[in-house]
PDB file of C-alpha atoms and ligand atoms in Angstrom:
ATOM      1  CA  MET A 110     -13.022  14.328 -28.236  1.00  0.00           C
ATOM      2  CA  ASP A 111     -11.517  13.945 -24.773  1.00  0.00           C
ATOM      3  CA  THR A 112     -10.977  17.443 -23.367  1.00  0.00           C
ATOM      4  CA  GLY A 113      -9.721  16.292 -19.980  1.00  0.00           C
ATOM      5  CA  ASP A 114     -12.778  17.756 -18.256  1.00  0.00           C
ATOM      6  CA  PHE A 115     -14.562  15.716 -15.611  1.00  0.00           C
ATOM      7  CA  ASP A 116     -18.276  16.079 -15.062  1.00  0.00           C
ATOM      8  CA  ALA A 117     -20.122  16.228 -11.754  1.00  0.00           C
ATOM      9  CA  ASP A 118     -21.081  12.543 -11.951  1.00  0.00           C
ATOM     10  CA  PHE A 119     -17.449  11.570 -12.277  1.00  0.00           C
ATOM     11  CA  VAL A 120     -16.478  13.793  -9.352  1.00  0.00           C
ATOM     12  CA  ALA A 121     -19.207  12.204  -7.231  1.00  0.00           C
ATOM     13  CA  ASP A 122     -17.988   8.729  -8.246  1.00  0.00           C
ATOM     14  CA  PHE A 123     -14.412   9.681  -7.507  1.00  0.00           C
ATOM     15  CA  ASP A 124     -15.410  10.889  -4.045  1.00  0.00           C
ATOM     16  CA  ARG A 125     -17.175   7.550  -3.524  1.00  0.00           C
ATOM     17  CA  LEU A 126     -14.005   5.767  -4.563  1.00  0.00           C
ATOM     18  CA  LEU A 127     -12.062   7.659  -1.898  1.00  0.00           C
ATOM     19  CA  ALA A 128     -14.649   6.690   0.704  1.00  0.00           C
ATOM     20  CA  TRP A 129     -14.702   3.019  -0.338  1.00  0.00           C
ATOM     21  CA  ARG A 130     -10.950   2.477  -0.712  1.00  0.00           C
ATOM     22  CA  ARG A 131      -9.844   0.267   2.141  1.00  0.00           C
ATOM     23  CA  ASP A 132      -6.736  -1.398   3.387  1.00  0.00           C
ATOM     24  CA  VAL A 133      -7.650  -5.041   2.836  1.00  0.00           C
ATOM     25  CA  ARG A 134      -6.268  -8.006   4.796  1.00  0.00           C
ATOM     26  CA  ARG A 135      -9.081 -10.500   4.128  1.00  0.00           C
ATOM     27  CA  PHE A 136      -8.932 -11.711   0.566  1.00  0.00           C
ATOM     28  CA  LEU A 137     -10.700 -14.264  -1.560  1.00  0.00           C
ATOM     29  CA  GLU A 138      -8.168 -16.639  -3.070  1.00  0.00           C
ATOM     30  CA  ASP A 139      -9.500 -16.083  -6.635  1.00  0.00           C
ATOM     31  CA  PRO A 140      -6.695 -15.104  -9.021  1.00  0.00           C
ATOM     32  CA  LEU A 141      -6.756 -11.759 -10.798  1.00  0.00           C
ATOM     33  CA  PRO A 142      -7.610 -11.960 -14.508  1.00  0.00           C
ATOM     34  CA  ASP A 143      -4.634 -11.987 -16.872  1.00  0.00           C
ATOM     35  CA  GLY A 144      -3.363  -8.502 -17.558  1.00  0.00           C
ATOM     36  CA  LEU A 145      -5.041  -6.811 -14.604  1.00  0.00           C
ATOM     37  CA  LEU A 146      -1.841  -6.364 -12.613  1.00  0.00           C
ATOM     38  CA  ASP A 147      -0.136  -4.899 -15.696  1.00  0.00           C
ATOM     39  CA  ASP A 148      -3.078  -2.557 -16.083  1.00  0.00           C
ATOM     40  CA  LEU A 149      -2.749  -1.408 -12.453  1.00  0.00           C
ATOM     41  CA  LEU A 150       0.993  -0.874 -12.834  1.00  0.00           C
ATOM     42  CA  ALA A 151       0.381   1.185 -15.980  1.00  0.00           C
ATOM     43  CA  ARG A 152      -1.988   3.437 -13.981  1.00  0.00           C
ATOM     44  CA  ALA A 153       0.552   3.707 -11.148  1.00  0.00           C
ATOM     45  CA  GLU A 154       3.166   4.880 -13.664  1.00  0.00           C
ATOM     46  CA  LEU A 155       0.993   7.986 -14.175  1.00  0.00           C
ATOM     47  CA  ALA A 156       1.791   9.168 -10.634  1.00  0.00           C
ATOM     48  CA  PRO A 157       3.763  12.357 -10.024  1.00  0.00           C
ATOM     49  CA  SER A 158       7.432  12.069  -9.060  1.00  0.00           C
ATOM     50  CA  VAL A 159      10.174  14.486  -8.116  1.00  0.00           C
ATOM     51  CA  GLY A 160      11.915  15.724 -11.284  1.00  0.00           C
ATOM     52  CA  ASN A 161       9.820  13.111 -13.149  1.00  0.00           C
ATOM     53  CA  SER A 162      12.351  10.644 -11.768  1.00  0.00           C
ATOM     54  CA  GLN A 163       9.899   7.677 -11.708  1.00  0.00           C
ATOM     55  CA  PRO A 164      11.898   6.077  -8.879  1.00  0.00           C
ATOM     56  CA  TRP A 165       9.375   3.276  -8.244  1.00  0.00           C
ATOM     57  CA  ARG A 166      10.567  -0.265  -8.830  1.00  0.00           C
ATOM     58  CA  TRP A 167       8.039  -3.114  -8.777  1.00  0.00           C
ATOM     59  CA  VAL A 168       8.700  -6.751  -7.906  1.00  0.00           C
ATOM     60  CA  ASP A 169       5.881  -9.213  -8.583  1.00  0.00           C
ATOM     61  CA  VAL A 170       6.638 -11.819  -5.915  1.00  0.00           C
ATOM     62  CA  ARG A 171       5.414 -15.125  -7.328  1.00  0.00           C
ATOM     63  CA  SER A 172       7.838 -17.824  -6.244  1.00  0.00           C
ATOM     64  CA  ARG A 173       7.397 -19.876  -3.140  1.00  0.00           C
ATOM     65  CA  ALA A 174      10.829 -19.281  -1.601  1.00  0.00           C
ATOM     66  CA  PRO A 175      10.728 -15.463  -1.442  1.00  0.00           C
ATOM     67  CA  ARG A 176       7.088 -15.561  -0.347  1.00  0.00           C
ATOM     68  CA  ARG A 177       8.088 -17.873   2.491  1.00  0.00           C
ATOM     69  CA  ALA A 178      10.949 -15.546   3.459  1.00  0.00           C
ATOM     70  CA  VAL A 179       8.633 -12.526   3.517  1.00  0.00           C
ATOM     71  CA  ARG A 180       6.120 -14.476   5.632  1.00  0.00           C
ATOM     72  CA  ALA A 181       8.889 -15.340   8.097  1.00  0.00           C
ATOM     73  CA  SER A 182       9.987 -11.709   8.233  1.00  0.00           C
ATOM     74  CA  PHE A 183       6.416 -10.659   9.004  1.00  0.00           C
ATOM     75  CA  GLU A 184       6.212 -13.218  11.812  1.00  0.00           C
ATOM     76  CA  ARG A 185       9.418 -11.924  13.405  1.00  0.00           C
ATOM     77  CA  ALA A 186       8.514  -8.241  13.030  1.00  0.00           C
ATOM     78  CA  ASN A 187       4.999  -8.839  14.290  1.00  0.00           C
ATOM     79  CA  ALA A 188       6.229 -10.730  17.349  1.00  0.00           C
ATOM     80  CA  GLU A 189       8.631  -7.895  18.132  1.00  0.00           C
ATOM     81  CA  ALA A 190       5.862  -5.311  17.730  1.00  0.00           C
ATOM     82  CA  LEU A 191       3.609  -7.341  20.037  1.00  0.00           C
ATOM     83  CA  ALA A 192       6.361  -7.427  22.663  1.00  0.00           C
ATOM     84  CA  GLY A 193       6.293  -3.613  22.711  1.00  0.00           C
ATOM     85  CA  TYR A 194       2.719  -3.543  24.024  1.00  0.00           C
ATOM     86  CA  ARG A 195       1.486  -4.307  27.520  1.00  0.00           C
ATOM     87  CA  GLY A 196      -1.742  -5.525  29.109  1.00  0.00           C
ATOM     88  CA  ASP A 197      -5.031  -5.015  27.274  1.00  0.00           C
ATOM     89  CA  ARG A 198      -3.296  -3.252  24.376  1.00  0.00           C
ATOM     90  CA  ALA A 199      -1.066  -6.309  23.858  1.00  0.00           C
ATOM     91  CA  ALA A 200      -4.064  -8.639  23.855  1.00  0.00           C
ATOM     92  CA  HIS A 201      -5.841  -6.339  21.429  1.00  0.00           C
ATOM     93  CA  TYR A 202      -2.780  -6.176  19.138  1.00  0.00           C
ATOM     94  CA  ALA A 203      -2.484  -9.962  19.188  1.00  0.00           C
ATOM     95  CA  SER A 204      -6.084 -10.239  17.982  1.00  0.00           C
ATOM     96  CA  LEU A 205      -5.546  -8.036  14.908  1.00  0.00           C
ATOM     97  CA  LYS A 206      -5.195  -9.428  11.403  1.00  0.00           C
ATOM     98  CA  LEU A 207      -2.416  -7.280   9.986  1.00  0.00           C
ATOM     99  CA  ALA A 208      -1.572  -9.034   6.727  1.00  0.00           C
ATOM    100  CA  GLY A 209      -3.220 -11.006   3.949  1.00  0.00           C
ATOM    101  CA  LEU A 210      -0.050 -12.866   3.012  1.00  0.00           C
ATOM    102  CA  ASP A 211      -1.638 -16.317   3.130  1.00  0.00           C
ATOM    103  CA  GLU A 212      -4.626 -15.562   0.911  1.00  0.00           C
ATOM    104  CA  ALA A 213      -3.882 -12.708  -1.492  1.00  0.00           C
ATOM    105  CA  PRO A 214      -3.118 -14.072  -4.971  1.00  0.00           C
ATOM    106  CA  VAL A 215      -0.711 -11.232  -5.793  1.00  0.00           C
ATOM    107  CA  GLN A 216       2.151  -9.888  -3.693  1.00  0.00           C
ATOM    108  CA  LEU A 217       3.946  -6.802  -4.926  1.00  0.00           C
ATOM    109  CA  ALA A 218       7.091  -5.407  -3.335  1.00  0.00           C
ATOM    110  CA  VAL A 219       7.603  -1.738  -4.127  1.00  0.00           C
ATOM    111  CA  PHE A 220      11.046  -0.192  -3.895  1.00  0.00           C
ATOM    112  CA  SER A 221      12.526   3.257  -4.309  1.00  0.00           C
ATOM    113  CA  ALA A 222      15.697   3.631  -6.386  1.00  0.00           C
ATOM    114  CA  ALA A 223      18.227   5.733  -4.463  1.00  0.00           C
ATOM    115  CA  ASP A 224      19.677   7.722  -7.364  1.00  0.00           C
ATOM    116  CA  PRO A 225      17.734   7.222 -10.596  1.00  0.00           C
ATOM    117  CA  GLU A 226      19.129   8.723 -13.770  1.00  0.00           C
ATOM    118  CA  GLN A 227      15.678   9.974 -14.735  1.00  0.00           C
ATOM    119  CA  GLY A 228      15.089  13.485 -13.442  1.00  0.00           C
ATOM    120  CA  HIS A 229      18.804  14.354 -13.371  1.00  0.00           C
ATOM    121  CA  GLY A 230      18.550  15.146  -9.667  1.00  0.00           C
ATOM    122  CA  LEU A 231      15.965  17.882 -10.136  1.00  0.00           C
ATOM    123  CA  GLY A 232      14.035  18.784  -6.981  1.00  0.00           C
ATOM    124  CA  ARG A 233      15.730  16.445  -4.549  1.00  0.00           C
ATOM    125  CA  ALA A 234      19.015  18.130  -3.630  1.00  0.00           C
ATOM    126  CA  THR A 235      17.787  19.368  -0.250  1.00  0.00           C
ATOM    127  CA  MET A 236      15.097  16.693   0.191  1.00  0.00           C
ATOM    128  CA  PRO A 237      16.352  13.339  -1.135  1.00  0.00           C
ATOM    129  CA  GLU A 238      13.429  11.698   0.660  1.00  0.00           C
ATOM    130  CA  THR A 239      11.181  13.078  -2.103  1.00  0.00           C
ATOM    131  CA  LEU A 240      12.148   9.969  -4.072  1.00  0.00           C
ATOM    132  CA  ASP A 241      10.400   7.843  -1.451  1.00  0.00           C
ATOM    133  CA  TYR A 242       7.467  10.240  -1.364  1.00  0.00           C
ATOM    134  CA  SER A 243       7.186   9.803  -5.138  1.00  0.00           C
ATOM    135  CA  VAL A 244       6.975   6.040  -4.721  1.00  0.00           C
ATOM    136  CA  VAL A 245       4.207   6.501  -2.175  1.00  0.00           C
ATOM    137  CA  THR A 246       2.223   8.564  -4.681  1.00  0.00           C
ATOM    138  CA  ALA A 247       2.524   5.670  -7.136  1.00  0.00           C
ATOM    139  CA  VAL A 248       1.322   3.205  -4.500  1.00  0.00           C
ATOM    140  CA  SER A 249      -1.598   5.451  -3.704  1.00  0.00           C
ATOM    141  CA  THR A 250      -2.488   5.727  -7.389  1.00  0.00           C
ATOM    142  CA  LEU A 251      -2.343   1.940  -7.765  1.00  0.00           C
ATOM    143  CA  TRP A 252      -4.489   1.534  -4.638  1.00  0.00           C
ATOM    144  CA  LEU A 253      -7.273   3.718  -6.059  1.00  0.00           C
ATOM    145  CA  ALA A 254      -7.037   2.204  -9.545  1.00  0.00           C
ATOM    146  CA  ALA A 255      -7.358  -1.246  -7.983  1.00  0.00           C
ATOM    147  CA  ARG A 256     -10.360  -0.326  -5.862  1.00  0.00           C
ATOM    148  CA  ALA A 257     -12.080   1.237  -8.881  1.00  0.00           C
ATOM    149  CA  ARG A 258     -11.835  -2.224 -10.478  1.00  0.00           C
ATOM    150  CA  GLY A 259     -13.160  -3.987  -7.358  1.00  0.00           C
ATOM    151  CA  VAL A 260      -9.680  -5.164  -6.361  1.00  0.00           C
ATOM    152  CA  GLY A 261      -8.392  -4.745  -2.816  1.00  0.00           C
ATOM    153  CA  VAL A 262      -4.909  -3.716  -1.706  1.00  0.00           C
ATOM    154  CA  GLY A 263      -3.342  -4.246   1.709  1.00  0.00           C
ATOM    155  CA  TRP A 264      -0.115  -2.455   2.643  1.00  0.00           C
ATOM    156  CA  ILE A 265       2.218  -4.362   4.957  1.00  0.00           C
ATOM    157  CA  SER A 266       4.975  -2.490   6.769  1.00  0.00           C
ATOM    158  CA  ILE A 267       5.461  -4.990   9.596  1.00  0.00           C
ATOM    159  CA  LEU A 268       8.515  -6.364   7.816  1.00  0.00           C
ATOM    160  CA  GLU A 269      12.301  -6.192   7.979  1.00  0.00           C
ATOM    161  CA  PRO A 270      13.244  -4.214   4.842  1.00  0.00           C
ATOM    162  CA  GLY A 271      16.710  -5.791   4.614  1.00  0.00           C
ATOM    163  CA  ALA A 272      15.322  -9.317   4.836  1.00  0.00           C
ATOM    164  CA  VAL A 273      12.750  -8.575   2.127  1.00  0.00           C
ATOM    165  CA  ALA A 274      15.356  -7.002  -0.172  1.00  0.00           C
ATOM    166  CA  ALA A 275      17.648 -10.000   0.360  1.00  0.00           C
ATOM    167  CA  ALA A 276      14.854 -12.505  -0.301  1.00  0.00           C
ATOM    168  CA  LEU A 277      14.051 -10.740  -3.570  1.00  0.00           C
ATOM    169  CA  ASP A 278      17.680 -10.249  -4.577  1.00  0.00           C
ATOM    170  CA  VAL A 279      17.155  -6.649  -5.711  1.00  0.00           C
ATOM    171  CA  PRO A 280      19.941  -4.113  -6.419  1.00  0.00           C
ATOM    172  CA  ASP A 281      21.679  -2.711  -3.327  1.00  0.00           C
ATOM    173  CA  ASP A 282      20.423   0.812  -3.927  1.00  0.00           C
ATOM    174  CA  TRP A 283      16.736  -0.143  -3.869  1.00  0.00           C
ATOM    175  CA  ARG A 284      14.951   0.671  -0.611  1.00  0.00           C
ATOM    176  CA  LEU A 285      11.716  -1.084   0.368  1.00  0.00           C
ATOM    177  CA  VAL A 286       8.787   1.343   0.511  1.00  0.00           C
ATOM    178  CA  ALA A 287       5.764  -0.962   0.493  1.00  0.00           C
ATOM    179  CA  TYR A 288       4.798  -4.600   0.374  1.00  0.00           C
ATOM    180  CA  LEU A 289       1.325  -4.966  -1.092  1.00  0.00           C
ATOM    181  CA  CYS A 290      -1.131  -7.832  -0.993  1.00  0.00           C
ATOM    182  CA  ILE A 291      -3.545  -7.572  -3.908  1.00  0.00           C
ATOM    183  CA  GLY A 292      -6.695  -9.546  -4.655  1.00  0.00           C
ATOM    184  CA  TYR A 293     -10.473  -9.539  -4.424  1.00  0.00           C
ATOM    185  CA  PRO A 294     -11.651  -8.509  -0.952  1.00  0.00           C
ATOM    186  CA  GLN A 295     -13.974 -10.657   1.144  1.00  0.00           C
ATOM    187  CA  ARG A 296     -16.090  -7.580   1.917  1.00  0.00           C
ATOM    188  CA  ALA A 297     -16.454  -3.939   0.994  1.00  0.00           C
ATOM    189  CA  ASP A 298     -16.720  -1.298   3.669  1.00  0.00           C
ATOM    190  CA  THR A 299     -16.516   2.441   4.187  1.00  0.00           C
ATOM    191  CA  THR A 300     -15.071   1.985   7.669  1.00  0.00           C
ATOM    192  CA  PRO A 301     -11.393   1.100   8.169  1.00  0.00           C
ATOM    193  CA  GLU A 302     -10.897  -2.331   9.722  1.00  0.00           C
ATOM    194  CA  LEU A 303      -8.873  -0.810  12.581  1.00  0.00           C
ATOM    195  CA  GLU A 304     -11.871   1.384  13.366  1.00  0.00           C
ATOM    196  CA  ARG A 305     -14.285  -1.557  13.213  1.00  0.00           C
ATOM    197  CA  VAL A 306     -12.190  -3.532  15.700  1.00  0.00           C
ATOM    198  CA  ARG A 307     -11.813  -0.439  17.942  1.00  0.00           C
ATOM    199  CA  TRP A 308      -8.037  -0.065  17.605  1.00  0.00           C
ATOM    200  CA  GLN A 309      -8.075   3.418  16.068  1.00  0.00           C
ATOM    201  CA  ALA A 310     -10.981   5.367  14.606  1.00  0.00           C
ATOM    202  CA  ARG A 311     -10.738   8.273  12.212  1.00  0.00           C
ATOM    203  CA  THR A 312     -10.583  11.413  14.361  1.00  0.00           C
ATOM    204  CA  ASP A 313     -11.572  15.059  14.105  1.00  0.00           C
ATOM    205  CA  PRO A 314      -9.376  16.649  11.394  1.00  0.00           C
ATOM    206  CA  GLU A 315      -9.585  20.124  12.911  1.00  0.00           C
ATOM    207  CA  PRO A 316      -6.582  19.832  15.310  1.00  0.00           C
ATOM    208  CA  ARG A 317      -4.430  18.706  12.355  1.00  0.00           C
ATOM    209  CA  ARG A 318      -4.891  22.010  10.541  1.00  0.00           C
ATOM    210  CA  LEU A 319      -3.095  25.295  10.995  1.00  0.00           C
ATOM    211  CA  VAL A 320      -3.475  28.653   9.326  1.00  0.00           C
ATOM    212  CA  ARG A 321      -0.477  30.977   9.336  1.00  0.00           C
TER     213      ARG A 321
HETATM  214  C1  LIG B 635       2.475   3.342   5.113  1.00  0.00           C
HETATM  215  C2  LIG B 635       1.393   2.369   5.538  1.00  0.00           C
HETATM  216  C3  LIG B 635       1.737   1.194   6.182  1.00  0.00           C
HETATM  217  C4  LIG B 635       0.746   0.289   6.592  1.00  0.00           C
HETATM  218  N1  LIG B 635       1.094  -0.899   7.185  1.00  0.00           N
HETATM  219  C5  LIG B 635       0.147  -1.786   7.531  1.00  0.00           C
HETATM  220  C6  LIG B 635       0.474  -3.065   8.068  1.00  0.00           C
HETATM  221  O1  LIG B 635       1.631  -3.434   8.227  1.00  0.00           O
HETATM  222  N2  LIG B 635      -0.528  -3.907   8.377  1.00  0.00           N
HETATM  223  C7  LIG B 635      -1.837  -3.553   8.209  1.00  0.00           C
HETATM  224  O2  LIG B 635      -2.723  -4.356   8.505  1.00  0.00           O
HETATM  225  N3  LIG B 635      -2.197  -2.355   7.696  1.00  0.00           N
HETATM  226  C8  LIG B 635      -1.232  -1.486   7.338  1.00  0.00           C
HETATM  227  N4  LIG B 635      -1.577  -0.283   6.790  1.00  0.00           N
HETATM  228  C9  LIG B 635      -2.996   0.036   6.590  1.00  0.00           C
HETATM  229  C10 LIG B 635      -3.545   0.965   7.663  1.00  0.00           C
HETATM  230  O3  LIG B 635      -3.772   0.242   8.854  1.00  0.00           O
HETATM  231  C11 LIG B 635      -4.850   1.572   7.150  1.00  0.00           C
HETATM  232  O4  LIG B 635      -4.562   2.351   6.017  1.00  0.00           O
HETATM  233  C12 LIG B 635      -5.554   2.433   8.187  1.00  0.00           C
HETATM  234  O5  LIG B 635      -5.962   1.662   9.284  1.00  0.00           O
HETATM  235  C13 LIG B 635      -6.791   3.145   7.610  1.00  0.00           C
HETATM  236  O6  LIG B 635      -7.622   2.174   7.011  1.00  0.00           O
HETATM  237  P1  LIG B 635      -8.064   2.316   5.496  1.00  0.00           P
HETATM  238  O7  LIG B 635      -6.806   2.277   4.651  1.00  0.00           O
HETATM  239  O8  LIG B 635      -8.969   1.150   5.235  1.00  0.00           O
HETATM  240  O9  LIG B 635      -8.740   3.651   5.360  1.00  0.00           O
HETATM  241  C14 LIG B 635      -0.600   0.605   6.370  1.00  0.00           C
HETATM  242  C15 LIG B 635      -0.944   1.803   5.702  1.00  0.00           C
HETATM  243  C16 LIG B 635       0.047   2.665   5.278  1.00  0.00           C
HETATM  244  C17 LIG B 635      -0.353   3.934   4.542  1.00  0.00           C
END
């Protein structure tokens, strides 16, 4: 009988999963097996949410036209971001691969509903942003569930949210939280790509902690 207890081996495996989860931008073009995306979405639905509001909304972006529009939005946003850097930092930024839009077989746009009926407003009167935080917990859950199955996820935020929402023709009260590329990664690694290419390493956690 399943008692909901987790043994030491599972905990060790789970810790390995956390270490091996990566943001992936270099994908193999192999499709995901039928049903795998549904499986990942079912796991993501287990995430916590404010008032149990389940504000996440998923759009499986399959058609060529919206994919092209998202690609164009990335190009514009990326060019604008590049223009904000100077000198060596600009050259370094220009060399980064910041999206797997051309290779990943699955693209998933994740939105937050502004005022979902579920939850009846509980927990968000003073912090309405908790709806968005809830969506992020679902993305994070999906990310780990994917990695546990050998599938990589890459989160793209270098996008114009309005342009993406328009391209996908979603309801007006949906706000873009994440645009995910999903597929099999070209390589596995315990080091973030931005650390490997010397943009930003993980740093000492100590200065980020306070005791009061
Ligand atoms: C909210 C959010 C937005 C992100 N946006 C981008 C992005 O636009 N392009 C990109 O290449 N990586 C993006 N990332 C991935 C981060 O660069 C990555 O998580 C970080 O470098 C640490 O690497 P790791 O996830 O492999 O540990 C994003 C991650 C988060 C959580």
